[in-house]
Amino acid sequence: MAEVIHAQDRRRLLTLLGPAYLWLTLAVFLPLSAMLFFSFLSDMPGDAPDWGVTLGNYTQFLENPTYATLLWKSLKLGVTVTLFCIVIGYPCALVLAKSIKGRAREALFLMVILPFWSNSLVRIFSWAIVLRGNGVLERTLNWILPFDIRLNLMFTTEAVVIGLVHSYLPYVILTSYLALQAIDDDLIDAARSMGASKLTILNRLLLPLSLPGLLAGAVLVFVPVVGSFMEPRILGGRMGTYYGTVIEDQFVAVYNWPLGAALSFILLAVVLVILGAASPVLRRART
Amino acid sequence: MSQVEVRNVTKRFGRTVALDDVSIAFEDGGFFALLGPSGSGKTTLLRTIAGFHFPDSGSIRIGERNVEKVPVEKRDIGMMFQNYALFPNMSVAENVGFGLRVRKVGSAEETRRAREALELVQLGHLGDRRPSQLSGGQRQRVALARAIVTNPKVLLLDEPLSALDKTLRVDMQIELKRIQREVGITTIFVTHDQEEALTLSDRIGILRDGRIVQAGPPREVYNRPVDAFAAGFLGEANWLSEGALAGLTLPADPSGRRFATRPEALAISAAAPAPGMNAVRGQLVQRVFAGAMATCLVEVDGQPWKLIARDRDIPELPGDGAVWLAWAPQDTLVVPA
């Protein structure tokens, strides 16, 4: 590819890549541009006759500390959920990739992917049934445990975290699994023949070699969780006010699209800055 | 450096018997080749000695220690894998130092011994490279240095040279042999390449269907195979059909026995050979010239025979292809039918 691309090749390249770029333009670039445009308006054209261009939506974020507080809360939620996904997902991927073979692996894999195939609303309301007072979880625990226990997790931060971890766990498992599976079993055998314990093998071989996959999974979880609104709203109730739910409110309840758009772009910028700051670490992991 | 002794080891995977009552001893400081077709159990035997598999029954001794229940991490072995299995996330020096670090020898000693091992394989200058920056032969040497740096009791090689091209392989064979002698480590290696086995080892074990067919010095196994499989697997054998036996001087009673010759023991000629030699008539199928050596394919009483000789030793052969193949009676191989 480094050589000179001939005219004919360029034409072929264009034909092949054209549809993809067209689609990206239509589905991503245009809506995003429209949103960016909206974020600088004082009112939506058509709603108010005297709409104009303003920076007011962005200054609102600075003037009202609630937004920053909520953004910080959402970022913390993102970190928490990502950590839980890693702590639960990586060992799962490790067992799946290195310990289980054949049919059992396929069956387990299916169970990992299953959350992807169910409607997210159904999934979240199912958690509501499990987590609420006198719900499935409380009843089961009372049935097993000899003493009485009151457990109402509904409308707590824990419920939000549980719902989000369940939704996004497959990303970490899948990316880590792919990275782990690519590691030749002979490497592990070689390390063992040199006297390495399982922990040494994990720390010095498996983790470093699968880090790119693990980090890719972490990014895939972190970014959408910071902007999530459905799980916080349904499982969090009063506790579930996050940056994402505020944005959603601007679009569907308050109908202040310009402010919602501005808040969205601030979120996008913050996430990009975080990923940019982390990129040296990400790049080092790749080599 | 220790003697390794495998006694009555049986290993099953599900219903397949991978090792069937195998007993074999590997001498201290010796170079032992395990040879056999794929599925013969040679790799299973090596991995059982290494400790990746535990035998279902039987015992394994390394030095003075019974190890059949000791996991690989604690057996103190060095192993080299077919694809080298170098750690891609570590430098060459770190790869070699890995086993030392696991043993917590201290970083100064780790560096010193890793360098010594790399110098032994003549790669002292490449310690800072990544495995991906090395050629196939260099990776091979790093893998060897890594396997012997901890002074293991035994060095196990799993088809170590099969990924190299032919010239490089011959170089590495010589190198491997030199290093093995220098270090004096008991070495067991698995191969399906009979030439490699003959070149490198001072003892050979031929396996088939999870059993040791024959074990001994290469020359002995080659010249006195115990059965038809061993005769055909190590080297090539020209089988004498029963009808062709008349008039030949045979070293044993033909009943219940089969006879064969090695391709290089034969002489080809247009005229009947001198008396005292064994000879059969045949029809020349093809003469293949390969520089110094030549191969003749001859049909003898319906059997395909092969002769290998220096090209200059093969006389002018008649156009109709009717030839004599002659060999000294003591060069006849005898195996039970």
XYZ file of C-alpha atoms in Angstrom:
624
model
C 0.000 0.000 0.000
C 2.968 2.271 0.547
C 3.742 2.272 -3.164
C 2.252 4.698 -5.616
C -1.429 4.034 -6.107
C -2.261 4.004 -9.781
C -5.305 5.749 -11.167
C -7.004 2.467 -11.857
C -6.384 1.239 -8.332
C -7.688 4.495 -6.947
C -10.901 4.113 -8.917
C -11.278 0.560 -7.650
C -10.565 1.696 -4.106
C -13.222 4.356 -4.421
C -15.837 1.913 -5.678
C -15.119 -0.463 -2.850
C -14.934 2.091 -0.067
C -17.597 4.415 -1.500
C -20.692 2.712 -0.057
C -19.146 2.563 3.390
C -18.203 6.224 3.348
C -21.617 7.171 1.977
C -23.254 5.289 4.796
C -20.963 6.853 7.402
C -21.767 10.300 5.979
C -25.501 9.722 6.066
C -25.740 7.878 9.352
C -23.022 9.466 11.449
C -21.566 12.613 10.009
C -24.781 14.400 8.993
C -26.727 13.781 12.234
C -23.685 14.711 14.291
C -23.197 17.897 12.270
C -26.869 18.747 12.736
C -26.519 18.202 16.480
C -23.388 20.307 16.595
C -25.306 23.034 14.777
C -28.272 22.744 17.186
C -25.964 23.072 20.160
C -25.140 26.619 19.148
C -28.784 27.744 18.750
C -30.823 29.642 21.301
C -34.038 27.897 20.254
C -35.032 25.299 17.762
C -35.976 26.917 14.440
C -39.731 26.531 14.057
C -40.361 26.579 17.809
C -39.530 30.180 18.331
C -39.491 32.889 15.700
C -36.537 34.720 17.236
C -33.934 31.901 17.266
C -30.323 32.829 16.887
C -26.790 31.581 17.255
C -25.367 31.556 20.792
C -22.793 29.981 23.088
C -25.342 30.070 25.910
C -25.895 26.318 25.996
C -22.224 25.726 26.680
C -21.954 28.495 29.262
C -24.945 26.968 31.061
C -22.809 23.942 31.769
C -20.256 26.181 33.450
C -22.793 28.358 35.261
C -24.815 25.530 36.742
C -22.552 23.236 38.839
C -25.221 20.516 38.806
C -24.163 19.488 35.309
C -20.520 19.100 36.264
C -21.517 17.220 39.419
C -23.661 14.848 37.373
C -20.940 14.412 34.768
C -18.496 13.516 37.539
C -21.076 11.086 38.956
C -21.487 9.521 35.505
C -17.733 9.195 35.035
C -17.456 7.481 38.412
C -20.300 5.182 37.372
C -18.399 4.444 34.149
C -15.236 3.572 36.079
C -17.134 1.405 38.586
C -19.035 -0.527 35.938
C -15.892 -0.950 33.816
C -13.928 -2.269 36.795
C -16.667 -4.743 37.671
C -16.864 -5.853 34.046
C -13.094 -6.443 34.031
C -13.035 -8.225 37.381
C -15.900 -10.521 36.372
C -15.319 -10.711 32.632
C -11.577 -11.331 32.383
C -11.545 -14.471 34.541
C -14.568 -15.715 32.567
C -12.716 -15.152 29.317
C -9.611 -16.801 30.765
C -11.494 -19.950 31.741
C -13.401 -19.966 28.460
C -10.275 -19.560 26.328
C -7.795 -21.717 28.205
C -9.604 -24.294 30.335
C -12.759 -25.309 28.515
C -12.741 -27.109 25.198
C -15.292 -28.303 22.663
C -19.047 -28.358 23.173
C -19.007 -26.961 26.686
C -17.200 -23.884 25.373
C -19.822 -23.309 22.687
C -22.646 -23.615 25.203
C -21.007 -21.214 27.639
C -20.247 -18.817 24.843
C -23.891 -18.753 23.886
C -24.787 -17.846 27.454
C -22.285 -15.012 27.372
C -23.758 -13.571 24.202
C -27.359 -14.078 25.278
C -27.740 -10.619 26.906
C -26.954 -9.155 23.485
C -29.881 -10.912 21.917
C -32.522 -9.877 24.413
C -34.217 -6.521 24.255
C -32.550 -4.119 26.652
C -35.838 -2.931 28.139
C -36.905 -6.497 28.838
C -33.521 -7.119 30.417
C -33.740 -4.090 32.663
C -37.289 -4.775 33.809
C -36.295 -8.366 34.533
C -33.658 -6.980 36.882
C -36.333 -4.821 38.461
C -38.326 -7.950 39.276
C -35.253 -9.591 40.762
C -33.970 -6.653 42.781
C -37.140 -5.096 44.223
C -38.264 -5.647 47.822
C -39.998 -9.017 48.144
C -38.540 -9.732 44.707
C -36.871 -12.847 43.362
C -33.536 -12.154 45.031
C -34.948 -11.398 48.482
C -37.277 -14.401 48.435
C -34.547 -16.754 47.301
C -32.163 -15.512 49.986
C -34.866 -15.862 52.658
C -35.615 -19.343 51.441
C -31.962 -20.397 51.695
C -30.833 -18.459 54.757
C -32.038 -19.490 58.217
C -32.600 -15.877 59.361
C -34.833 -13.243 57.914
C -33.315 -10.681 55.591
C -34.700 -7.470 54.146
C -33.185 -6.667 50.815
C -34.547 -3.985 48.610
C -31.936 -2.992 46.044
C -34.406 -1.344 43.722
C -33.805 2.368 43.139
C -30.256 2.309 44.466
C -26.900 2.950 42.816
C -26.126 -0.751 43.297
C -29.121 -1.663 41.144
C -27.895 0.670 38.398
C -24.425 -0.844 38.543
C -25.795 -4.407 38.487
C -27.983 -3.649 35.467
C -25.172 -1.925 33.567
C -22.583 -4.581 34.359
C -24.950 -7.228 33.091
C -25.591 -5.288 29.884
C -21.963 -4.541 29.071
C -20.140 -7.573 30.474
C -20.176 -9.428 27.114
C -17.961 -6.764 25.544
C -15.147 -7.405 28.003
C -15.571 -11.162 27.819
C -15.594 -11.223 24.017
C -12.612 -8.933 23.463
C -10.564 -10.582 26.219
C -11.521 -14.027 24.974
C -10.334 -13.246 21.462
C -7.039 -11.862 22.765
C -6.496 -14.809 25.109
C -7.407 -17.386 22.538
C -4.796 -16.001 20.175
C -2.079 -16.848 22.717
C -0.406 -20.100 21.743
C -0.833 -22.807 24.387
C 2.817 -23.736 23.832
C 3.789 -20.435 25.457
C 2.018 -21.515 28.632
C 3.572 -24.970 28.426
C 6.998 -23.406 27.910
C 6.562 -21.173 30.954
C 5.449 -24.158 33.013
C 8.460 -26.173 31.883
C 10.637 -23.372 33.230
C 8.972 -23.700 36.596
C 6.516 -20.799 36.452
C 3.475 -20.954 38.710
C -0.024 -20.198 37.426
C 0.119 -16.734 38.958
C 3.451 -15.962 37.282
C 2.063 -17.141 33.956
C -0.974 -14.909 34.386
C 1.048 -11.851 35.399
C 3.969 -12.144 33.032
C 2.420 -13.782 29.982
C -1.355 -13.876 29.727
C -2.122 -10.414 31.088
C 0.504 -8.534 29.062
C -0.342 -10.445 25.901
C -4.098 -10.000 26.217
C -3.992 -6.421 27.526
C -4.932 -4.867 24.161
C -8.108 -6.942 24.065
C -8.920 -6.230 27.679
C -8.445 -2.483 27.202
C -10.494 -2.483 24.004
C -13.292 -4.120 25.987
C -12.909 -1.602 28.796
C -13.229 1.294 26.343
C -16.278 -0.325 24.759
C -17.885 -0.454 28.202
C -16.747 2.854 29.635
C -17.880 5.129 26.807
C -21.542 4.092 26.569
C -21.920 3.669 30.338
C -20.928 7.283 30.976
C -23.765 8.401 28.724
C -26.265 5.733 29.764
C -29.765 6.786 30.766
C -32.089 3.790 30.530
C -30.634 1.655 33.329
C -30.208 4.628 35.691
C -33.768 5.761 35.049
C -35.512 2.415 35.485
C -33.321 0.763 38.131
C -32.101 3.923 39.866
C -35.367 5.796 40.328
C -34.673 8.890 42.419
C -31.007 7.891 42.782
C -30.754 7.449 39.055
C -30.179 11.015 37.954
C -27.025 10.959 35.862
C -25.550 13.032 33.106
C -27.141 10.771 30.516
C -30.623 11.060 31.998
C -30.326 14.851 32.030
C -29.462 14.831 28.342
C -32.370 12.527 27.651
C -34.665 14.877 29.589
C -33.610 17.775 27.374
C -34.656 15.858 24.303
C -37.820 14.059 25.367
C -39.207 15.945 28.379
C -38.046 19.566 28.434
C -37.739 19.638 24.676
C -34.633 21.822 24.867
C -32.699 20.219 22.032
C -29.953 22.856 21.860
C -29.038 22.340 25.520
C -29.237 18.546 25.140
C -26.982 18.738 22.096
C -24.488 20.980 23.882
C -24.371 18.652 26.893
C -23.841 15.694 24.561
C -20.883 17.358 22.876
C -19.349 18.266 26.215
C -19.624 14.585 27.172
C -18.081 13.551 23.859
C -15.221 15.994 24.410
C -14.595 14.786 27.955
C -14.590 11.141 26.875
C -12.211 11.923 24.005
C -9.877 13.768 26.382
C -9.879 10.791 28.770
C -9.190 8.318 25.951
C -6.512 10.637 24.566
C -4.827 10.793 27.960
C -4.990 7.020 28.198
C -3.766 6.409 24.660
C -0.037 6.158 25.515
C -0.936 3.290 27.844
C -3.156 1.748 25.174
C -0.452 2.043 22.550
C 2.194 0.546 24.793
C -0.050 -2.423 25.402
C -0.290 -3.049 21.698
C 3.435 -3.545 21.091
C 22.269 -34.129 34.597
C 20.616 -37.355 35.397
C 19.476 -40.644 34.159
C 15.822 -40.847 33.200
C 13.963 -44.071 33.609
C 10.465 -44.832 32.393
C 9.007 -48.037 33.775
C 5.783 -49.729 32.638
C 4.088 -46.438 31.827
C 0.593 -46.596 30.396
C -1.361 -43.513 29.381
C -4.870 -43.434 27.976
C -6.790 -40.526 26.492
C -10.406 -41.610 26.629
C -10.439 -44.930 24.839
C -7.196 -44.495 22.917
C -4.133 -45.986 24.511
C -1.387 -43.465 23.797
C 1.318 -45.290 25.734
C 1.049 -49.014 26.262
C 3.304 -50.371 29.021
C 6.359 -48.426 27.910
C 9.677 -49.090 29.637
C 12.817 -47.340 28.524
C 15.941 -45.929 30.118
C 17.769 -42.786 29.046
C 21.399 -42.744 30.036
C 23.016 -39.893 31.901
C 24.416 -37.396 29.436
C 23.153 -39.311 26.425
C 21.389 -38.009 23.357
C 18.304 -40.108 22.773
C 15.953 -39.868 19.798
C 12.359 -41.042 19.925
C 11.340 -41.892 16.421
C 8.005 -42.966 15.077
C 5.168 -42.153 12.721
C 2.527 -39.641 13.806
C 0.227 -41.124 16.406
C 2.878 -43.510 17.634
C 2.946 -41.922 21.072
C 6.404 -40.376 20.875
C 5.207 -36.896 21.747
C 2.978 -38.267 24.497
C 5.989 -40.063 25.965
C 8.036 -36.864 25.858
C 5.244 -34.831 27.442
C 4.746 -37.492 30.088
C 8.436 -37.324 30.975
C 8.101 -33.529 31.008
C 5.134 -33.736 33.363
C 2.372 -32.302 31.169
C 0.626 -35.661 31.438
C 0.556 -37.966 34.421
C 0.785 -41.666 33.571
C -2.232 -43.840 34.419
C 0.178 -46.457 35.719
C 3.917 -47.023 35.880
C 6.719 -44.886 37.232
C 9.112 -42.238 35.951
C 12.435 -41.474 37.595
C 14.555 -38.444 36.874
C 17.862 -38.860 38.701
C 17.137 -40.150 42.171
C 13.596 -38.858 42.272
C 10.290 -40.505 41.417
C 8.426 -37.833 39.498
C 5.358 -39.499 38.008
C 3.092 -37.447 40.279
C 5.146 -34.243 40.189
C 3.708 -31.502 37.952
C 5.848 -30.049 35.203
C 6.611 -26.837 37.129
C 8.457 -28.813 39.784
C 10.293 -31.360 37.622
C 13.281 -29.194 36.787
C 13.342 -29.931 33.084
C 14.246 -27.864 30.042
C 12.014 -28.108 27.020
C 12.141 -26.828 23.488
C 9.000 -26.639 21.405
C 8.367 -27.164 17.735
C 7.380 -23.532 17.144
C 9.990 -22.297 19.685
C 7.264 -20.761 21.917
C 9.317 -17.648 22.656
C 7.459 -15.045 24.693
C 6.662 -12.230 22.250
C 6.248 -9.633 24.988
C 9.777 -10.079 26.291
C 13.216 -9.373 24.880
C 15.556 -12.215 24.009
C 17.461 -11.735 27.281
C 14.205 -11.687 29.269
C 13.082 -14.840 27.516
C 16.273 -16.615 28.467
C 16.205 -15.162 31.978
C 12.585 -16.156 32.610
C 13.332 -19.490 34.248
C 16.013 -17.879 36.419
C 13.673 -15.110 37.518
C 11.051 -17.696 38.446
C 13.732 -19.353 40.589
C 14.549 -15.958 42.133
C 18.309 -16.179 41.609
C 18.708 -12.400 41.866
C 18.941 -9.950 39.003
C 22.754 -9.810 38.753
C 23.065 -13.554 38.479
C 20.063 -13.695 36.169
C 21.726 -11.266 33.765
C 25.054 -13.071 33.950
C 23.697 -16.550 33.371
C 21.305 -15.426 30.630
C 24.241 -13.825 28.822
C 26.342 -16.953 29.253
C 23.581 -19.102 27.793
C 23.140 -16.707 24.876
C 26.882 -16.752 24.254
C 26.815 -20.526 24.253
C 24.385 -20.415 21.323
C 26.415 -17.574 19.763
C 23.729 -14.927 20.179
C 25.362 -12.872 22.933
C 24.904 -9.681 20.926
C 21.134 -10.018 20.386
C 19.869 -9.904 23.979
C 17.937 -6.675 23.513
C 16.037 -7.783 20.432
C 12.445 -8.958 20.394
C 11.791 -12.524 19.205
C 9.850 -11.092 16.247
C 13.074 -9.434 15.023
C 14.966 -12.717 14.792
C 15.315 -15.210 11.973
C 14.053 -18.773 12.328
C 17.488 -20.148 13.147
C 18.125 -17.444 15.735
C 14.794 -18.101 17.431
C 15.782 -21.729 17.560
C 18.999 -20.860 19.373
C 17.213 -18.580 21.810
C 14.767 -21.384 22.589
C 17.697 -23.713 23.214
C 19.467 -21.182 25.448
C 16.230 -20.684 27.368
C 15.797 -24.409 27.846
C 19.269 -25.037 29.288
C 19.908 -21.824 31.228
C 18.495 -23.222 34.471
C 20.755 -26.299 34.323
C 17.807 -28.668 34.169
C 18.195 -32.365 34.849
C 17.028 -33.298 31.378
C 16.522 -31.485 28.078
C 13.404 -32.421 26.115
C 13.079 -31.446 22.469
C 9.788 -31.753 20.614
C 10.568 -31.869 16.873
C 12.890 -28.925 17.409
C 14.190 -28.588 13.871
C 11.185 -29.403 11.747
C 10.265 -25.761 11.117
C 13.634 -24.925 9.576
C 14.609 -25.286 5.944
C 17.046 -28.006 5.048
C 20.429 -26.208 5.026
C 19.660 -24.396 8.250
C 18.490 -27.658 9.759
C 21.796 -29.370 9.105
C 23.665 -26.419 10.649
C 21.428 -26.523 13.684
C 21.881 -30.282 14.041
C 25.615 -29.828 14.300
C 25.168 -26.904 16.670
C 22.706 -28.796 18.835
C 25.044 -31.736 19.088
C 27.987 -29.470 19.981
C 26.050 -27.699 22.731
C 24.666 -30.938 24.095
C 28.190 -32.345 24.370
C 29.491 -29.146 25.910
C 26.768 -29.000 28.552
C 26.625 -32.763 28.963
C 22.910 -32.738 29.590
C 20.728 -35.826 29.197
C 18.729 -35.070 26.074
C 15.613 -36.722 24.714
C 14.220 -35.571 21.444
C 11.243 -36.473 19.372
C 11.389 -36.540 15.615
C 9.785 -38.164 12.641
C 12.871 -37.466 10.549
C 14.956 -40.653 10.613
C 18.016 -38.966 9.151
C 17.945 -36.405 11.939
C 17.625 -39.169 14.507
C 20.614 -41.023 13.053
C 22.762 -37.904 12.814
C 22.181 -36.573 16.291
C 21.591 -39.337 18.724
C 23.685 -41.976 20.360
C 20.590 -44.038 21.081
C 17.322 -44.389 19.233
C 13.916 -45.647 20.290
C 11.381 -46.545 17.637
C 7.749 -46.280 18.688
C 4.616 -47.628 17.116
C 1.067 -47.622 18.475
C 2.215 -46.553 21.919
C 4.851 -49.255 22.272
C 8.624 -49.228 21.996
C 9.428 -51.444 19.039
C 13.184 -51.300 19.400
C 15.753 -49.251 21.266
C 19.509 -49.154 20.893
C 22.434 -47.412 19.239
C 21.528 -46.147 15.742
C 23.905 -48.497 13.932
C 22.572 -51.521 15.761
C 18.924 -50.588 15.119
C 19.713 -49.895 11.498
C 21.675 -53.084 10.874
C 19.676 -55.451 13.062
C 16.048 -54.357 13.076
C 13.869 -56.537 15.278
C 10.869 -56.547 12.958
C 9.625 -55.495 9.555
C 8.314 -52.172 10.892
C 11.649 -51.179 12.394
C 13.435 -52.263 9.216
C 11.127 -50.196 7.032
C 10.872 -47.183 9.303
C 14.544 -46.579 9.985
C 16.070 -46.610 6.549
C 14.578 -48.342 3.564
C 14.265 -52.077 3.053
C 14.022 -54.148 -0.147
C 11.960 -57.198 0.723
C 12.761 -60.578 -0.745
C 9.649 -62.440 -1.830
C 9.530 -66.126 -0.884
C 9.988 -67.235 -4.474
C 13.228 -65.324 -4.802
C 14.964 -67.093 -1.908
C 16.138 -70.140 -3.831
C 19.862 -70.212 -4.408
C 20.660 -67.433 -1.933
C 22.984 -67.793 1.040
C 20.746 -66.834 3.980
C 21.926 -66.215 7.532
C 18.982 -68.113 9.035
C 16.329 -70.721 8.386
C 13.740 -69.097 6.077
C 10.682 -70.597 7.771
C 8.883 -67.948 9.796
C 11.332 -65.263 8.751
C 11.515 -62.510 6.189
C 14.629 -61.195 4.496
C 15.547 -57.798 3.163
C 18.473 -55.702 2.000
C 19.370 -52.050 2.422
C 19.490 -49.944 -0.786
C 23.155 -49.017 -0.241
C 24.231 -52.647 0.268
C 23.361 -53.516 -3.327
C 25.522 -53.517 -6.443
C 23.933 -53.371 -9.867
C 25.382 -54.938 -13.000
C 24.405 -56.221 -16.421
C 26.265 -59.521 -16.019
C 25.828 -62.146 -13.309
C 27.987 -61.237 -10.278
C 30.873 -63.224 -8.831
C 30.078 -66.435 -6.941
C 29.765 -66.079 -3.181
C 27.547 -63.031 -3.541
C 23.789 -63.151 -3.193
C 22.108 -61.964 -6.379
C 18.649 -61.569 -7.838
C 17.518 -60.754 -11.353
C 15.469 -57.630 -11.908
C 14.068 -55.214 -14.407
C 15.403 -51.642 -14.228
C 12.503 -49.191 -14.001
C 14.351 -45.936 -13.595
C 17.766 -44.524 -12.886
C 17.746 -41.204 -11.084
C 20.890 -39.098 -11.142
C 21.341 -36.816 -8.129
C 24.878 -35.466 -8.372
C 27.246 -37.567 -6.311
C 24.682 -40.277 -5.682
C 22.253 -42.087 -7.933
C 19.143 -44.123 -7.228
C 18.001 -47.084 -9.299
C 14.458 -48.360 -9.079
C 14.348 -52.031 -10.012
C 11.469 -54.494 -10.092
C 12.483 -57.830 -8.555
C 9.954 -60.656 -8.716
C 7.097 -58.174 -8.558
C 8.607 -56.209 -5.633
C 9.854 -52.634 -5.992
C 13.546 -52.487 -5.015
C 15.726 -49.502 -4.569
C 19.470 -49.179 -4.928
C 21.526 -46.216 -3.824
C 25.156 -45.932 -4.927
C 27.733 -43.402 -6.019
C 26.821 -42.584 -9.579
C 30.359 -43.447 -10.769
C 30.053 -46.941 -9.263
C 27.053 -47.781 -11.431
C 28.176 -49.367 -14.724
C 26.667 -48.935 -18.148
C 23.360 -50.814 -18.076
C 21.791 -52.674 -20.990
C 19.009 -51.077 -23.005
C 16.463 -53.798 -22.275
C 16.821 -53.119 -18.526
C 17.585 -56.700 -17.482
C 19.985 -56.348 -14.531
C 21.467 -58.247 -11.600
C 21.370 -56.940 -8.063
C 24.049 -58.385 -5.800
C 24.937 -58.075 -2.103
C 27.183 -59.772 0.407
C 25.308 -62.515 2.323
C 26.143 -60.953 5.727
C 24.326 -57.766 4.644
C 20.989 -59.594 4.571
C 18.494 -58.324 7.136
C 16.482 -60.976 8.974
C 13.240 -60.241 10.779
C 10.462 -62.463 12.088
C 7.587 -62.720 9.621
